[in-house]
mmCIF file of C-alpha atoms in Angstrom:
data_model
loop_
_atom_site.group_PDB
_atom_site.id
_atom_site.type_symbol
_atom_site.label_atom_id
_atom_site.label_comp_id
_atom_site.label_asym_id
_atom_site.label_seq_id
_atom_site.Cartn_x
_atom_site.Cartn_y
_atom_site.Cartn_z
ATOM 1 C CA MET A 1 0.227 -0.220 -0.279
ATOM 2 C CA GLY A 2 1.145 3.375 -0.776
ATOM 3 C CA LYS A 3 2.556 6.217 1.454
ATOM 4 C CA LYS A 4 -0.260 8.207 3.293
ATOM 5 C CA ILE A 5 -0.189 11.615 1.917
ATOM 6 C CA ARG A 6 -2.381 13.554 4.344
ATOM 7 C CA THR A 7 -0.766 13.975 7.595
ATOM 8 C CA GLU A 8 0.133 16.899 9.860
ATOM 9 C CA ALA A 9 3.245 17.355 8.215
ATOM 10 C CA VAL A 10 1.788 17.983 4.873
ATOM 11 C CA ASP A 11 -0.798 19.835 5.686
ATOM 12 C CA HIS A 12 1.870 22.730 7.405
ATOM 13 C CA LEU A 13 3.322 22.639 3.911
ATOM 14 C CA PHE A 14 0.610 23.267 2.017
ATOM 15 C CA GLU A 15 -0.809 26.072 4.013
ATOM 16 C CA ALA A 16 2.932 27.590 3.801
ATOM 17 C CA ILE A 17 2.899 27.469 -0.231
ATOM 18 C CA LEU A 18 -1.058 29.004 0.401
ATOM 19 C CA HIS A 19 1.070 31.619 1.619
ATOM 20 C CA LEU A 20 3.184 32.987 -1.082
ATOM 21 C CA LYS A 21 2.031 35.964 -2.890
ATOM 22 C CA ASP A 22 3.765 36.154 -6.091
ATOM 23 C CA LYS A 23 6.169 33.976 -8.486
ATOM 24 C CA GLU A 24 9.265 35.464 -6.628
ATOM 25 C CA GLU A 25 8.195 34.598 -3.896
ATOM 26 C CA CYS A 26 7.492 31.118 -4.957
ATOM 27 C CA TYR A 27 10.747 30.771 -6.328
ATOM 28 C CA ALA A 28 12.603 31.765 -2.899
ATOM 29 C CA PHE A 29 10.271 29.325 -1.077
ATOM 30 C CA PHE A 30 10.837 26.067 -3.483
ATOM 31 C CA GLU A 31 14.327 27.070 -3.538
ATOM 32 C CA ASP A 32 15.017 26.609 0.084
ATOM 33 C CA VAL A 33 12.303 23.446 0.613
ATOM 34 C CA CYS A 34 13.202 21.505 -3.029
ATOM 35 C CA THR A 35 16.445 20.534 -4.485
ATOM 36 C CA ILE A 36 16.984 22.211 -8.263
ATOM 37 C CA ASN A 37 16.273 18.927 -9.508
ATOM 38 C CA GLU A 38 12.997 18.118 -7.387
ATOM 39 C CA ILE A 39 11.626 21.722 -8.683
ATOM 40 C CA LEU A 40 12.595 20.637 -12.099
ATOM 41 C CA SER A 41 10.809 17.514 -12.123
ATOM 42 C CA LEU A 42 7.702 18.891 -11.053
ATOM 43 C CA SER A 43 7.841 21.453 -13.246
ATOM 44 C CA GLN A 44 8.504 18.882 -16.083
ATOM 45 C CA ARG A 45 5.456 17.069 -15.406
ATOM 46 C CA PHE A 46 3.301 20.140 -15.561
ATOM 47 C CA GLU A 47 4.480 21.040 -19.067
ATOM 48 C CA VAL A 48 4.229 17.301 -20.061
ATOM 49 C CA ALA A 49 0.256 17.145 -18.687
ATOM 50 C CA LYS A 50 0.114 20.770 -20.945
ATOM 51 C CA MET A 51 1.395 19.276 -23.623
ATOM 52 C CA LEU A 52 -1.111 16.053 -23.478
ATOM 53 C CA VAL A 53 -3.988 18.064 -23.275
ATOM 54 C CA GLU A 54 -3.005 19.958 -25.976
ATOM 55 C CA LYS A 55 -2.802 16.424 -27.643
ATOM 56 C CA LYS A 56 0.774 16.163 -28.490
ATOM 57 C CA THR A 57 2.265 13.374 -29.257
ATOM 58 C CA TYR A 58 5.005 11.377 -26.723
ATOM 59 C CA LEU A 59 8.206 12.052 -29.265
ATOM 60 C CA ASP A 60 7.364 15.592 -29.465
ATOM 61 C CA ILE A 61 6.078 15.818 -25.630
ATOM 62 C CA SER A 62 9.956 13.700 -24.984
ATOM 63 C CA ASP A 63 11.948 15.501 -27.250
ATOM 64 C CA LYS A 64 10.623 19.233 -25.646
ATOM 65 C CA THR A 65 10.544 18.210 -22.415
ATOM 66 C CA GLY A 66 13.668 15.515 -22.226
ATOM 67 C CA ALA A 67 10.713 13.345 -20.276
ATOM 68 C CA SER A 68 10.830 9.360 -20.538
ATOM 69 C CA THR A 69 8.102 7.573 -22.063
ATOM 70 C CA ALA A 70 7.719 6.117 -17.897
ATOM 71 C CA THR A 71 7.031 9.345 -16.499
ATOM 72 C CA ILE A 72 4.535 10.960 -19.700
ATOM 73 C CA SER A 73 3.156 7.506 -18.983
ATOM 74 C CA ARG A 74 2.908 8.459 -15.081
ATOM 75 C CA VAL A 75 1.097 11.683 -16.085
ATOM 76 C CA ASN A 76 -1.118 10.594 -18.681
ATOM 77 C CA ARG A 77 -2.792 8.435 -16.234
ATOM 78 C CA SER A 78 -3.050 11.313 -13.234
ATOM 79 C CA LEU A 79 -5.075 13.180 -15.963
ATOM 80 C CA ASN A 80 -7.773 9.954 -16.787
ATOM 81 C CA TYR A 81 -7.513 8.559 -13.394
ATOM 82 C CA GLY A 82 -6.318 11.044 -10.718
ATOM 83 C CA CYS A 83 -7.775 13.640 -7.991
ATOM 84 C CA ASP A 84 -8.331 16.035 -10.818
ATOM 85 C CA GLY A 85 -5.743 18.289 -9.720
ATOM 86 C CA TYR A 86 -3.926 19.412 -12.854
ATOM 87 C CA ARG A 87 -8.044 19.504 -14.315
ATOM 88 C CA MET A 88 -8.490 22.019 -11.355
ATOM 89 C CA VAL A 89 -5.349 24.180 -11.909
ATOM 90 C CA PHE A 90 -5.965 24.499 -16.043
ATOM 91 C CA GLU A 91 -9.284 25.531 -15.567
ATOM 92 C CA ARG A 92 -8.332 27.921 -13.337
ATOM 93 C CA MET A 93 -5.344 28.779 -15.642
ATOM 94 C CA GLY A 94 -8.061 28.991 -19.020
ATOM 95 C CA ILE A 95 -6.502 25.960 -20.617
ATOM 96 C CA GLU A 96 -9.043 23.072 -22.026
ATOM 97 C CA MET A 97 -9.540 19.953 -21.291
ATOM 98 C CA GLU A 98 -11.649 17.110 -22.644
ATOM 99 C CA GLU A 99 -14.721 16.232 -20.366
ATOM 100 C CA LYS A 100 -13.188 13.255 -18.685
ATOM 101 C CA GLU A 101 -15.157 9.894 -19.767
ATOM 102 C CA SER A 102 -16.726 8.015 -16.785
#
């Protein structure tokens, strides 16, 4: 069974993130909290998700982002069967997504 994400420590981290006011504050906070590679991995997954929503091919996505097909597949699984976190953020950013099949 997977690790439990809903913990007091994770709550504290998310509370801290919700207090960030702009992109510069995000850079400062995340550079302190994460390694450069962790930040780059998160941003890569987000770019992969955007490109999947734009109906780009795995080859195009891999070429542009450097993501492996395993990473692209994992992000695609999250888009289709996850908790709708990408969907929620994309909607707020004005990025159109197709409706999920039931």
